[in-house]
Amino acid sequence: MNDTFLVSKILRDERIEAVMYFAAYSLVPESVKKPLKYYENNVSGMISLLKAMHDAQVKYLVFSSSAATYGIPKTLPITEDTPLDPINPYGETKMMMEKIMHWADQADGIKSIALRYFNVAGAAEDGSIGEDHGPETHLIPNILKSAISGDGNFTIFGQDYDTKDGTNVRDYVQVEDLIDAHVLALKHLMKTNQSDVFNLGTAQGYSNLEILEAAKKVTGIDIPYTIGPRRGGDPDSLVADSSKARSVLGWKPKHENVEDVIATAWKWHQNHPNGYEDK
Ligand SMILES: O=c1ccn([C@@H]2O[C@H](COP(=O)(O)OP(=O)(O)O[C@H]3O[C@H](CO)[C@H](O)[C@H](O)[C@H]3O)[C@@H](O)[C@H]2O)c(=O)[nH]1
């Protein structure tokens, strides 16, 4: 049984009306090393899903897109109209997936919302669910893991970017705030029957060094670091203009302060010093 057939059968059997698609491969540095894996999973996955949705007559899709679609923006903050010009395979697959969704709307009437995530961070407030990749590549988990182990192995990748202190600037959106946005987006999509796109970020940019300082405050631990070479595929700064999500969807992120975001991640890391051990 092929993927499309199986998915369309599930959609029909379960009488699914709408789909949220979180394409699983989402690590920028891995995508630079293994581009074909990213095109195959993300782009082929989207084609299979849309075919299955068409076969099962499912009309609504909410999709996890990314700020990585913008590449190196000419102006900040980034609005949804900022031209898409990705600089790594991951961002390019997300852009291609958005374009495929557009044509599936034109041809088959599948209505979709693309949510362009900025840097998702933090963990469930109750400390039960957190972030644990193998290997971990994300900034905040790597800082917190280093705080716990005391190994002194934390490295900042590059201090020669065109930013306030030379390190990359990112916009960190808390994961539970992101979940709220998905629920609002789905309701909006089913009410308006119009495809659309929204940035999800807090509209505040923090440099990698500022995140390290904030993590030191939250943990009360002096976390040593070294400056290493650039990682490859990193734009200087990505900061969202998220006013469209706020005004159109009524989205109100609860964690506007980055220390609050890091505190949720810290709670999870303290409860899970070895991550999800059985992964
Ligand atoms: O140990 C580390 C890990 C990361 N970084 C730096 O920290 C910044 C953030 O890196 P992350 O890996 O945490 O996040 P990315 O910005 O690469 O990517 C994230 O945000 C993107 C959009 O901004 C996409 O959504 C993507 O899925 C998501 O992983 C970058 O400057 C990176 O070079 C370090 O200095 N040291």
PDB file of C-alpha atoms and ligand atoms in Angstrom:
ATOM      1  CA  MET A   1       0.000   0.000   0.000  1.00  0.00           C
ATOM      2  CA  ASN A   2       1.521   3.365  -0.917  1.00  0.00           C
ATOM      3  CA  ASP A   3       1.586   6.411   1.413  1.00  0.00           C
ATOM      4  CA  THR A   4      -1.070   8.360  -0.458  1.00  0.00           C
ATOM      5  CA  PHE A   5      -3.493   5.451  -0.504  1.00  0.00           C
ATOM      6  CA  LEU A   6      -2.974   4.742   3.185  1.00  0.00           C
ATOM      7  CA  VAL A   7      -3.339   8.372   4.259  1.00  0.00           C
ATOM      8  CA  SER A   8      -6.451   8.913   2.154  1.00  0.00           C
ATOM      9  CA  LYS A   9      -7.970   5.740   3.662  1.00  0.00           C
ATOM     10  CA  ILE A  10      -7.291   7.031   7.184  1.00  0.00           C
ATOM     11  CA  LEU A  11      -8.724  10.450   6.328  1.00  0.00           C
ATOM     12  CA  ARG A  12     -11.886   8.822   4.982  1.00  0.00           C
ATOM     13  CA  ASP A  13     -12.295   6.165   7.688  1.00  0.00           C
ATOM     14  CA  GLU A  14     -11.825   8.679  10.492  1.00  0.00           C
ATOM     15  CA  ARG A  15     -13.961  11.335   8.733  1.00  0.00           C
ATOM     16  CA  ILE A  16     -11.154  13.888   9.112  1.00  0.00           C
ATOM     17  CA  GLU A  17     -12.134  17.431   8.067  1.00  0.00           C
ATOM     18  CA  ALA A  18      -8.796  19.193   8.398  1.00  0.00           C
ATOM     19  CA  VAL A  19      -5.110  18.292   8.654  1.00  0.00           C
ATOM     20  CA  MET A  20      -2.217  19.917  10.528  1.00  0.00           C
ATOM     21  CA  TYR A  21       1.076  19.001   8.874  1.00  0.00           C
ATOM     22  CA  PHE A  22       4.301  19.292  10.861  1.00  0.00           C
ATOM     23  CA  ALA A  23       6.965  18.164   8.383  1.00  0.00           C
ATOM     24  CA  ALA A  24       9.303  16.322  10.710  1.00  0.00           C
ATOM     25  CA  TYR A  25      12.676  17.357   9.267  1.00  0.00           C
ATOM     26  CA  SER A  26      13.395  20.838  10.588  1.00  0.00           C
ATOM     27  CA  LEU A  27      17.080  21.244  11.426  1.00  0.00           C
ATOM     28  CA  VAL A  28      18.960  23.862   9.403  1.00  0.00           C
ATOM     29  CA  PRO A  29      22.518  22.427   9.804  1.00  0.00           C
ATOM     30  CA  GLU A  30      21.355  18.874   9.052  1.00  0.00           C
ATOM     31  CA  SER A  31      19.611  20.098   5.897  1.00  0.00           C
ATOM     32  CA  VAL A  32      22.874  21.630   4.669  1.00  0.00           C
ATOM     33  CA  LYS A  33      24.641  18.265   5.150  1.00  0.00           C
ATOM     34  CA  LYS A  34      21.791  16.053   3.861  1.00  0.00           C
ATOM     35  CA  PRO A  35      19.760  18.136   1.382  1.00  0.00           C
ATOM     36  CA  LEU A  36      18.249  15.210  -0.521  1.00  0.00           C
ATOM     37  CA  LYS A  37      16.811  13.768   2.686  1.00  0.00           C
ATOM     38  CA  TYR A  38      15.053  17.089   3.261  1.00  0.00           C
ATOM     39  CA  TYR A  39      13.655  17.404  -0.283  1.00  0.00           C
ATOM     40  CA  GLU A  40      12.506  13.803  -0.210  1.00  0.00           C
ATOM     41  CA  ASN A  41      10.782  13.959   3.168  1.00  0.00           C
ATOM     42  CA  ASN A  42       9.367  17.457   3.059  1.00  0.00           C
ATOM     43  CA  VAL A  43       8.488  18.022  -0.599  1.00  0.00           C
ATOM     44  CA  SER A  44       7.468  14.443  -1.431  1.00  0.00           C
ATOM     45  CA  GLY A  45       5.596  14.269   1.863  1.00  0.00           C
ATOM     46  CA  MET A  46       3.592  17.349   0.951  1.00  0.00           C
ATOM     47  CA  ILE A  47       2.723  15.954  -2.486  1.00  0.00           C
ATOM     48  CA  SER A  48       1.559  12.643  -0.994  1.00  0.00           C
ATOM     49  CA  LEU A  49      -0.485  14.440   1.649  1.00  0.00           C
ATOM     50  CA  LEU A  50      -2.216  16.759  -0.826  1.00  0.00           C
ATOM     51  CA  LYS A  51      -3.003  13.843  -3.149  1.00  0.00           C
ATOM     52  CA  ALA A  52      -4.488  11.934  -0.232  1.00  0.00           C
ATOM     53  CA  MET A  53      -6.482  14.985   0.869  1.00  0.00           C
ATOM     54  CA  HIS A  54      -7.787  15.396  -2.673  1.00  0.00           C
ATOM     55  CA  ASP A  55      -8.743  11.707  -2.897  1.00  0.00           C
ATOM     56  CA  ALA A  56     -10.511  11.855   0.481  1.00  0.00           C
ATOM     57  CA  GLN A  57     -12.043  15.283  -0.242  1.00  0.00           C
ATOM     58  CA  VAL A  58     -10.463  16.912   2.815  1.00  0.00           C
ATOM     59  CA  LYS A  59     -10.411  20.658   2.248  1.00  0.00           C
ATOM     60  CA  TYR A  60      -8.364  22.254   5.038  1.00  0.00           C
ATOM     61  CA  LEU A  61      -4.650  22.200   5.837  1.00  0.00           C
ATOM     62  CA  VAL A  62      -2.635  24.064   8.495  1.00  0.00           C
ATOM     63  CA  PHE A  63       1.061  23.793   7.697  1.00  0.00           C
ATOM     64  CA  SER A  64       4.220  24.365   9.772  1.00  0.00           C
ATOM     65  CA  SER A  65       6.271  26.631   7.555  1.00  0.00           C
ATOM     66  CA  SER A  66       9.314  28.577   8.667  1.00  0.00           C
ATOM     67  CA  ALA A  67      11.094  31.909   8.870  1.00  0.00           C
ATOM     68  CA  ALA A  68      13.872  30.048   7.056  1.00  0.00           C
ATOM     69  CA  THR A  69      11.877  30.704   3.847  1.00  0.00           C
ATOM     70  CA  TYR A  70      12.926  34.385   3.972  1.00  0.00           C
ATOM     71  CA  GLY A  71      16.677  33.785   3.748  1.00  0.00           C
ATOM     72  CA  ILE A  72      18.553  37.033   4.437  1.00  0.00           C
ATOM     73  CA  PRO A  73      15.823  39.679   4.550  1.00  0.00           C
ATOM     74  CA  LYS A  74      16.708  43.156   3.271  1.00  0.00           C
ATOM     75  CA  THR A  75      14.671  44.848   6.011  1.00  0.00           C
ATOM     76  CA  LEU A  76      13.579  43.972   9.556  1.00  0.00           C
ATOM     77  CA  PRO A  77      11.134  43.132  11.027  1.00  0.00           C
ATOM     78  CA  ILE A  78       9.984  40.573   8.484  1.00  0.00           C
ATOM     79  CA  THR A  79       6.398  40.826   7.263  1.00  0.00           C
ATOM     80  CA  GLU A  80       4.531  38.158   5.323  1.00  0.00           C
ATOM     81  CA  ASP A  81       5.193  40.247   2.168  1.00  0.00           C
ATOM     82  CA  THR A  82       8.981  40.127   2.582  1.00  0.00           C
ATOM     83  CA  PRO A  83      10.273  38.236  -0.487  1.00  0.00           C
ATOM     84  CA  LEU A  84      11.093  34.554   0.025  1.00  0.00           C
ATOM     85  CA  ASP A  85      14.721  33.770  -0.790  1.00  0.00           C
ATOM     86  CA  PRO A  86      15.929  30.858   1.380  1.00  0.00           C
ATOM     87  CA  ILE A  87      19.646  30.232   1.905  1.00  0.00           C
ATOM     88  CA  ASN A  88      19.523  26.631   3.122  1.00  0.00           C
ATOM     89  CA  PRO A  89      17.819  23.446   1.861  1.00  0.00           C
ATOM     90  CA  TYR A  90      15.453  23.359   4.833  1.00  0.00           C
ATOM     91  CA  GLY A  91      14.064  26.828   4.085  1.00  0.00           C
ATOM     92  CA  GLU A  92      13.870  26.004   0.398  1.00  0.00           C
ATOM     93  CA  THR A  93      11.801  22.863   1.003  1.00  0.00           C
ATOM     94  CA  LYS A  94       9.362  24.877   3.131  1.00  0.00           C
ATOM     95  CA  MET A  95       9.069  27.515   0.405  1.00  0.00           C
ATOM     96  CA  MET A  96       8.441  24.814  -2.212  1.00  0.00           C
ATOM     97  CA  MET A  97       5.804  23.230   0.011  1.00  0.00           C
ATOM     98  CA  GLU A  98       4.004  26.570   0.309  1.00  0.00           C
ATOM     99  CA  LYS A  99       4.059  26.943  -3.489  1.00  0.00           C
ATOM    100  CA  ILE A 100       2.660  23.431  -3.965  1.00  0.00           C
ATOM    101  CA  MET A 101      -0.121  24.287  -1.496  1.00  0.00           C
ATOM    102  CA  HIS A 102      -0.945  27.388  -3.527  1.00  0.00           C
ATOM    103  CA  TRP A 103      -1.410  25.380  -6.716  1.00  0.00           C
ATOM    104  CA  ALA A 104      -3.393  22.673  -4.909  1.00  0.00           C
ATOM    105  CA  ASP A 105      -5.763  25.444  -3.835  1.00  0.00           C
ATOM    106  CA  GLN A 106      -6.043  26.752  -7.408  1.00  0.00           C
ATOM    107  CA  ALA A 107      -6.619  23.313  -8.896  1.00  0.00           C
ATOM    108  CA  ASP A 108      -8.418  21.343  -6.182  1.00  0.00           C
ATOM    109  CA  GLY A 109      -9.765  23.986  -3.772  1.00  0.00           C
ATOM    110  CA  ILE A 110      -7.670  22.727  -0.844  1.00  0.00           C
ATOM    111  CA  LYS A 111      -7.543  25.746   1.472  1.00  0.00           C
ATOM    112  CA  SER A 112      -4.465  26.149   3.638  1.00  0.00           C
ATOM    113  CA  ILE A 113      -2.762  28.357   6.192  1.00  0.00           C
ATOM    114  CA  ALA A 114       1.041  28.394   6.297  1.00  0.00           C
ATOM    115  CA  LEU A 115       2.386  29.361   9.716  1.00  0.00           C
ATOM    116  CA  ARG A 116       5.924  30.679   9.364  1.00  0.00           C
ATOM    117  CA  TYR A 117       7.515  29.803  12.693  1.00  0.00           C
ATOM    118  CA  PHE A 118      10.416  31.854  13.926  1.00  0.00           C
ATOM    119  CA  ASN A 119      12.579  30.092  16.553  1.00  0.00           C
ATOM    120  CA  VAL A 120      10.399  27.742  18.553  1.00  0.00           C
ATOM    121  CA  ALA A 121      11.657  27.362  22.110  1.00  0.00           C
ATOM    122  CA  GLY A 122      10.664  26.390  25.636  1.00  0.00           C
ATOM    123  CA  ALA A 123       8.651  23.448  26.899  1.00  0.00           C
ATOM    124  CA  ALA A 124       5.248  22.579  28.350  1.00  0.00           C
ATOM    125  CA  GLU A 125       4.600  24.761  31.431  1.00  0.00           C
ATOM    126  CA  ASP A 126       4.169  21.675  33.627  1.00  0.00           C
ATOM    127  CA  GLY A 127       7.628  20.399  32.622  1.00  0.00           C
ATOM    128  CA  SER A 128       6.220  17.210  31.063  1.00  0.00           C
ATOM    129  CA  ILE A 129       7.135  17.679  27.382  1.00  0.00           C
ATOM    130  CA  GLY A 130      10.347  19.280  26.113  1.00  0.00           C
ATOM    131  CA  GLU A 131      12.812  19.494  23.275  1.00  0.00           C
ATOM    132  CA  ASP A 132      15.315  16.670  22.716  1.00  0.00           C
ATOM    133  CA  HIS A 133      16.876  16.084  19.321  1.00  0.00           C
ATOM    134  CA  GLY A 134      19.573  13.524  18.675  1.00  0.00           C
ATOM    135  CA  PRO A 135      22.030  15.133  18.080  1.00  0.00           C
ATOM    136  CA  GLU A 136      20.773  18.398  19.553  1.00  0.00           C
ATOM    137  CA  THR A 137      21.481  21.405  17.333  1.00  0.00           C
ATOM    138  CA  HIS A 138      19.270  24.112  18.835  1.00  0.00           C
ATOM    139  CA  LEU A 139      20.700  26.995  20.816  1.00  0.00           C
ATOM    140  CA  ILE A 140      18.666  27.021  24.046  1.00  0.00           C
ATOM    141  CA  PRO A 141      18.750  23.227  24.675  1.00  0.00           C
ATOM    142  CA  ASN A 142      22.505  23.199  24.034  1.00  0.00           C
ATOM    143  CA  ILE A 143      23.085  26.026  26.516  1.00  0.00           C
ATOM    144  CA  LEU A 144      20.904  24.324  29.167  1.00  0.00           C
ATOM    145  CA  LYS A 145      22.492  20.904  28.611  1.00  0.00           C
ATOM    146  CA  SER A 146      25.874  22.492  29.126  1.00  0.00           C
ATOM    147  CA  ALA A 147      24.596  24.175  32.320  1.00  0.00           C
ATOM    148  CA  ILE A 148      23.487  20.785  33.669  1.00  0.00           C
ATOM    149  CA  SER A 149      26.576  18.802  32.679  1.00  0.00           C
ATOM    150  CA  GLY A 150      29.076  21.556  33.512  1.00  0.00           C
ATOM    151  CA  ASP A 151      31.152  20.246  30.586  1.00  0.00           C
ATOM    152  CA  GLY A 152      32.124  23.709  29.313  1.00  0.00           C
ATOM    153  CA  ASN A 153      31.429  22.509  25.775  1.00  0.00           C
ATOM    154  CA  PHE A 154      28.993  25.164  24.641  1.00  0.00           C
ATOM    155  CA  THR A 155      30.046  26.919  21.426  1.00  0.00           C
ATOM    156  CA  ILE A 156      28.572  29.993  19.741  1.00  0.00           C
ATOM    157  CA  PHE A 157      28.831  29.621  15.980  1.00  0.00           C
ATOM    158  CA  GLY A 158      30.327  32.841  14.676  1.00  0.00           C
ATOM    159  CA  GLN A 159      30.754  36.353  16.038  1.00  0.00           C
ATOM    160  CA  ASP A 160      31.355  38.104  12.720  1.00  0.00           C
ATOM    161  CA  TYR A 161      27.745  38.652  11.633  1.00  0.00           C
ATOM    162  CA  ASP A 162      26.285  42.050  10.845  1.00  0.00           C
ATOM    163  CA  THR A 163      24.401  42.345  14.173  1.00  0.00           C
ATOM    164  CA  LYS A 164      24.648  44.294  17.454  1.00  0.00           C
ATOM    165  CA  ASP A 165      27.310  42.009  18.993  1.00  0.00           C
ATOM    166  CA  GLY A 166      28.358  39.970  15.950  1.00  0.00           C
ATOM    167  CA  THR A 167      26.295  36.881  16.865  1.00  0.00           C
ATOM    168  CA  ASN A 168      23.075  35.861  15.087  1.00  0.00           C
ATOM    169  CA  VAL A 169      19.818  37.466  16.174  1.00  0.00           C
ATOM    170  CA  ARG A 170      16.661  35.352  16.411  1.00  0.00           C
ATOM    171  CA  ASP A 171      13.054  35.731  17.567  1.00  0.00           C
ATOM    172  CA  TYR A 172      12.110  33.048  20.128  1.00  0.00           C
ATOM    173  CA  VAL A 173       8.466  31.986  20.287  1.00  0.00           C
ATOM    174  CA  GLN A 174       7.318  29.763  23.148  1.00  0.00           C
ATOM    175  CA  VAL A 175       5.976  26.374  22.063  1.00  0.00           C
ATOM    176  CA  GLU A 176       2.646  26.620  23.944  1.00  0.00           C
ATOM    177  CA  ASP A 177       2.006  30.042  22.386  1.00  0.00           C
ATOM    178  CA  LEU A 178       2.673  28.402  19.030  1.00  0.00           C
ATOM    179  CA  ILE A 179       0.098  25.697  19.782  1.00  0.00           C
ATOM    180  CA  ASP A 180      -2.507  28.378  20.562  1.00  0.00           C
ATOM    181  CA  ALA A 181      -1.822  29.933  17.158  1.00  0.00           C
ATOM    182  CA  HIS A 182      -2.536  26.606  15.410  1.00  0.00           C
ATOM    183  CA  VAL A 183      -5.955  26.305  17.019  1.00  0.00           C
ATOM    184  CA  LEU A 184      -6.791  29.908  16.094  1.00  0.00           C
ATOM    185  CA  ALA A 185      -5.516  29.377  12.533  1.00  0.00           C
ATOM    186  CA  LEU A 186      -7.617  26.262  12.022  1.00  0.00           C
ATOM    187  CA  LYS A 187     -10.776  27.996  13.259  1.00  0.00           C
ATOM    188  CA  HIS A 188     -10.021  31.011  11.035  1.00  0.00           C
ATOM    189  CA  LEU A 189      -9.411  28.827   7.992  1.00  0.00           C
ATOM    190  CA  MET A 190     -12.650  26.884   8.389  1.00  0.00           C
ATOM    191  CA  LYS A 191     -14.600  30.105   8.965  1.00  0.00           C
ATOM    192  CA  THR A 192     -13.188  32.153   6.069  1.00  0.00           C
ATOM    193  CA  ASN A 193     -12.448  29.355   3.572  1.00  0.00           C
ATOM    194  CA  GLN A 194      -9.462  31.457   2.393  1.00  0.00           C
ATOM    195  CA  SER A 195      -5.837  30.375   2.115  1.00  0.00           C
ATOM    196  CA  ASP A 196      -3.385  32.634   3.961  1.00  0.00           C
ATOM    197  CA  VAL A 197       0.036  32.900   5.604  1.00  0.00           C
ATOM    198  CA  PHE A 198       1.079  34.194   9.039  1.00  0.00           C
ATOM    199  CA  ASN A 199       4.378  34.887  10.801  1.00  0.00           C
ATOM    200  CA  LEU A 200       4.633  33.469  14.321  1.00  0.00           C
ATOM    201  CA  GLY A 201       7.224  35.279  16.390  1.00  0.00           C
ATOM    202  CA  THR A 202       7.274  37.725  19.296  1.00  0.00           C
ATOM    203  CA  ALA A 203       8.725  40.622  17.244  1.00  0.00           C
ATOM    204  CA  GLN A 204      11.745  40.806  19.596  1.00  0.00           C
ATOM    205  CA  GLY A 205      15.225  39.842  18.471  1.00  0.00           C
ATOM    206  CA  TYR A 206      17.876  38.423  20.802  1.00  0.00           C
ATOM    207  CA  SER A 207      21.480  37.738  19.877  1.00  0.00           C
ATOM    208  CA  ASN A 208      23.032  34.380  20.732  1.00  0.00           C
ATOM    209  CA  LEU A 209      25.117  36.111  23.423  1.00  0.00           C
ATOM    210  CA  GLU A 210      21.988  37.737  24.880  1.00  0.00           C
ATOM    211  CA  ILE A 211      20.303  34.321  25.035  1.00  0.00           C
ATOM    212  CA  LEU A 212      23.337  32.959  26.867  1.00  0.00           C
ATOM    213  CA  GLU A 213      23.160  35.820  29.393  1.00  0.00           C
ATOM    214  CA  ALA A 214      19.409  35.253  29.874  1.00  0.00           C
ATOM    215  CA  ALA A 215      20.048  31.522  30.433  1.00  0.00           C
ATOM    216  CA  LYS A 216      22.690  32.323  33.058  1.00  0.00           C
ATOM    217  CA  LYS A 217      20.108  34.458  34.912  1.00  0.00           C
ATOM    218  CA  VAL A 218      17.383  31.809  34.718  1.00  0.00           C
ATOM    219  CA  THR A 219      19.635  28.942  35.827  1.00  0.00           C
ATOM    220  CA  GLY A 220      21.844  30.880  38.234  1.00  0.00           C
ATOM    221  CA  ILE A 221      24.794  29.035  36.631  1.00  0.00           C
ATOM    222  CA  ASP A 222      27.803  30.674  35.024  1.00  0.00           C
ATOM    223  CA  ILE A 223      27.904  28.781  31.712  1.00  0.00           C
ATOM    224  CA  PRO A 224      31.294  28.980  29.993  1.00  0.00           C
ATOM    225  CA  TYR A 225      31.419  29.243  26.188  1.00  0.00           C
ATOM    226  CA  THR A 226      33.751  29.455  23.253  1.00  0.00           C
ATOM    227  CA  ILE A 227      33.301  31.250  19.961  1.00  0.00           C
ATOM    228  CA  GLY A 228      33.606  28.859  17.022  1.00  0.00           C
ATOM    229  CA  PRO A 229      33.413  29.330  13.264  1.00  0.00           C
ATOM    230  CA  ARG A 230      30.142  29.986  11.431  1.00  0.00           C
ATOM    231  CA  ARG A 231      27.915  26.925  11.105  1.00  0.00           C
ATOM    232  CA  GLY A 232      26.733  27.489   7.512  1.00  0.00           C
ATOM    233  CA  GLY A 233      23.189  28.340   6.432  1.00  0.00           C
ATOM    234  CA  ASP A 234      22.582  30.920   9.217  1.00  0.00           C
ATOM    235  CA  PRO A 235      21.105  34.321   8.198  1.00  0.00           C
ATOM    236  CA  ASP A 236      22.367  37.289  10.293  1.00  0.00           C
ATOM    237  CA  SER A 237      19.012  38.252  11.842  1.00  0.00           C
ATOM    238  CA  LEU A 238      15.441  36.947  11.746  1.00  0.00           C
ATOM    239  CA  VAL A 239      12.830  38.988  13.615  1.00  0.00           C
ATOM    240  CA  ALA A 240       9.108  38.747  12.927  1.00  0.00           C
ATOM    241  CA  ASP A 241       6.491  41.361  12.364  1.00  0.00           C
ATOM    242  CA  SER A 242       3.663  39.248  13.805  1.00  0.00           C
ATOM    243  CA  SER A 243       0.993  41.958  13.779  1.00  0.00           C
ATOM    244  CA  LYS A 244      -1.033  40.075  11.166  1.00  0.00           C
ATOM    245  CA  ALA A 245      -1.392  36.969  13.386  1.00  0.00           C
ATOM    246  CA  ARG A 246      -2.284  39.203  16.326  1.00  0.00           C
ATOM    247  CA  SER A 247      -4.914  41.272  14.507  1.00  0.00           C
ATOM    248  CA  VAL A 248      -6.423  38.688  12.138  1.00  0.00           C
ATOM    249  CA  LEU A 249      -6.212  35.524  14.278  1.00  0.00           C
ATOM    250  CA  GLY A 250      -6.424  37.288  17.657  1.00  0.00           C
ATOM    251  CA  TRP A 251      -3.172  35.592  18.720  1.00  0.00           C
ATOM    252  CA  LYS A 252      -1.689  36.820  22.025  1.00  0.00           C
ATOM    253  CA  PRO A 253       1.588  35.123  22.960  1.00  0.00           C
ATOM    254  CA  LYS A 254       1.755  34.724  26.756  1.00  0.00           C
ATOM    255  CA  HIS A 255       5.548  34.518  26.932  1.00  0.00           C
ATOM    256  CA  GLU A 256       6.839  37.816  25.536  1.00  0.00           C
ATOM    257  CA  ASN A 257       9.909  37.841  27.789  1.00  0.00           C
ATOM    258  CA  VAL A 258      12.703  35.503  26.663  1.00  0.00           C
ATOM    259  CA  GLU A 259      13.622  34.639  30.256  1.00  0.00           C
ATOM    260  CA  ASP A 260      10.096  33.227  30.720  1.00  0.00           C
ATOM    261  CA  VAL A 261      10.586  31.131  27.583  1.00  0.00           C
ATOM    262  CA  ILE A 262      13.952  29.811  28.804  1.00  0.00           C
ATOM    263  CA  ALA A 263      12.479  29.128  32.267  1.00  0.00           C
ATOM    264  CA  THR A 264       9.969  26.667  30.767  1.00  0.00           C
ATOM    265  CA  ALA A 265      12.800  24.870  28.934  1.00  0.00           C
ATOM    266  CA  TRP A 266      14.944  24.857  32.103  1.00  0.00           C
ATOM    267  CA  LYS A 267      12.171  23.184  34.101  1.00  0.00           C
ATOM    268  CA  TRP A 268      12.019  20.385  31.524  1.00  0.00           C
ATOM    269  CA  HIS A 269      15.800  19.941  31.345  1.00  0.00           C
ATOM    270  CA  GLN A 270      16.058  19.743  35.122  1.00  0.00           C
ATOM    271  CA  ASN A 271      13.350  17.049  35.159  1.00  0.00           C
ATOM    272  CA  HIS A 272      14.989  15.210  32.227  1.00  0.00           C
ATOM    273  CA  PRO A 273      18.779  15.627  32.549  1.00  0.00           C
ATOM    274  CA  ASN A 274      19.294  12.799  30.027  1.00  0.00           C
ATOM    275  CA  GLY A 275      16.471  13.876  27.732  1.00  0.00           C
ATOM    276  CA  TYR A 276      14.047  11.211  26.566  1.00  0.00           C
ATOM    277  CA  GLU A 277      16.417   8.380  27.391  1.00  0.00           C
ATOM    278  CA  ASP A 278      14.652   5.818  25.235  1.00  0.00           C
ATOM    279  CA  LYS A 279      14.801   7.821  21.998  1.00  0.00           C
TER     280      LYS A 279
HETATM  281  O1  LIG B   1      25.087  25.093  19.934  1.00  0.00           O
HETATM  282  C1  LIG B   1      24.654  26.037  19.263  1.00  0.00           C
HETATM  283  C2  LIG B   1      23.430  25.966  18.578  1.00  0.00           C
HETATM  284  C3  LIG B   1      23.015  27.063  17.841  1.00  0.00           C
HETATM  285  N1  LIG B   1      23.771  28.174  17.778  1.00  0.00           N
HETATM  286  C4  LIG B   1      23.300  29.355  17.027  1.00  0.00           C
HETATM  287  O2  LIG B   1      22.060  29.739  17.581  1.00  0.00           O
HETATM  288  C5  LIG B   1      21.236  30.325  16.590  1.00  0.00           C
HETATM  289  C6  LIG B   1      19.913  29.611  16.529  1.00  0.00           C
HETATM  290  O3  LIG B   1      20.149  28.297  16.044  1.00  0.00           O
HETATM  291  P1  LIG B   1      19.076  27.108  16.201  1.00  0.00           P
HETATM  292  O4  LIG B   1      19.708  25.878  15.656  1.00  0.00           O
HETATM  293  O5  LIG B   1      18.568  27.076  17.590  1.00  0.00           O
HETATM  294  O6  LIG B   1      17.857  27.579  15.286  1.00  0.00           O
HETATM  295  P2  LIG B   1      17.855  27.992  13.733  1.00  0.00           P
HETATM  296  O7  LIG B   1      17.814  29.508  13.702  1.00  0.00           O
HETATM  297  O8  LIG B   1      18.906  27.328  12.955  1.00  0.00           O
HETATM  298  O9  LIG B   1      16.514  27.359  13.176  1.00  0.00           O
HETATM  299  C7  LIG B   1      15.298  27.433  13.817  1.00  0.00           C
HETATM  300  O10 LIG B   1      14.560  28.541  13.367  1.00  0.00           O
HETATM  301  C8  LIG B   1      14.345  28.560  11.986  1.00  0.00           C
HETATM  302  C9  LIG B   1      13.658  29.853  11.633  1.00  0.00           C
HETATM  303  O11 LIG B   1      14.313  30.929  12.236  1.00  0.00           O
HETATM  304  C10 LIG B   1      13.553  27.339  11.569  1.00  0.00           C
HETATM  305  O12 LIG B   1      12.187  27.455  11.937  1.00  0.00           O
HETATM  306  C11 LIG B   1      14.133  26.052  12.109  1.00  0.00           C
HETATM  307  O13 LIG B   1      13.214  24.990  12.019  1.00  0.00           O
HETATM  308  C12 LIG B   1      14.518  26.143  13.533  1.00  0.00           C
HETATM  309  O14 LIG B   1      15.302  25.020  13.837  1.00  0.00           O
HETATM  310  C13 LIG B   1      22.047  30.239  15.294  1.00  0.00           C
HETATM  311  O15 LIG B   1      22.744  31.440  15.123  1.00  0.00           O
HETATM  312  C14 LIG B   1      23.053  29.118  15.568  1.00  0.00           C
HETATM  313  O16 LIG B   1      24.235  29.225  14.809  1.00  0.00           O
HETATM  314  C15 LIG B   1      24.983  28.258  18.439  1.00  0.00           C
HETATM  315  O17 LIG B   1      25.661  29.280  18.379  1.00  0.00           O
HETATM  316  N2  LIG B   1      25.386  27.177  19.166  1.00  0.00           N
END
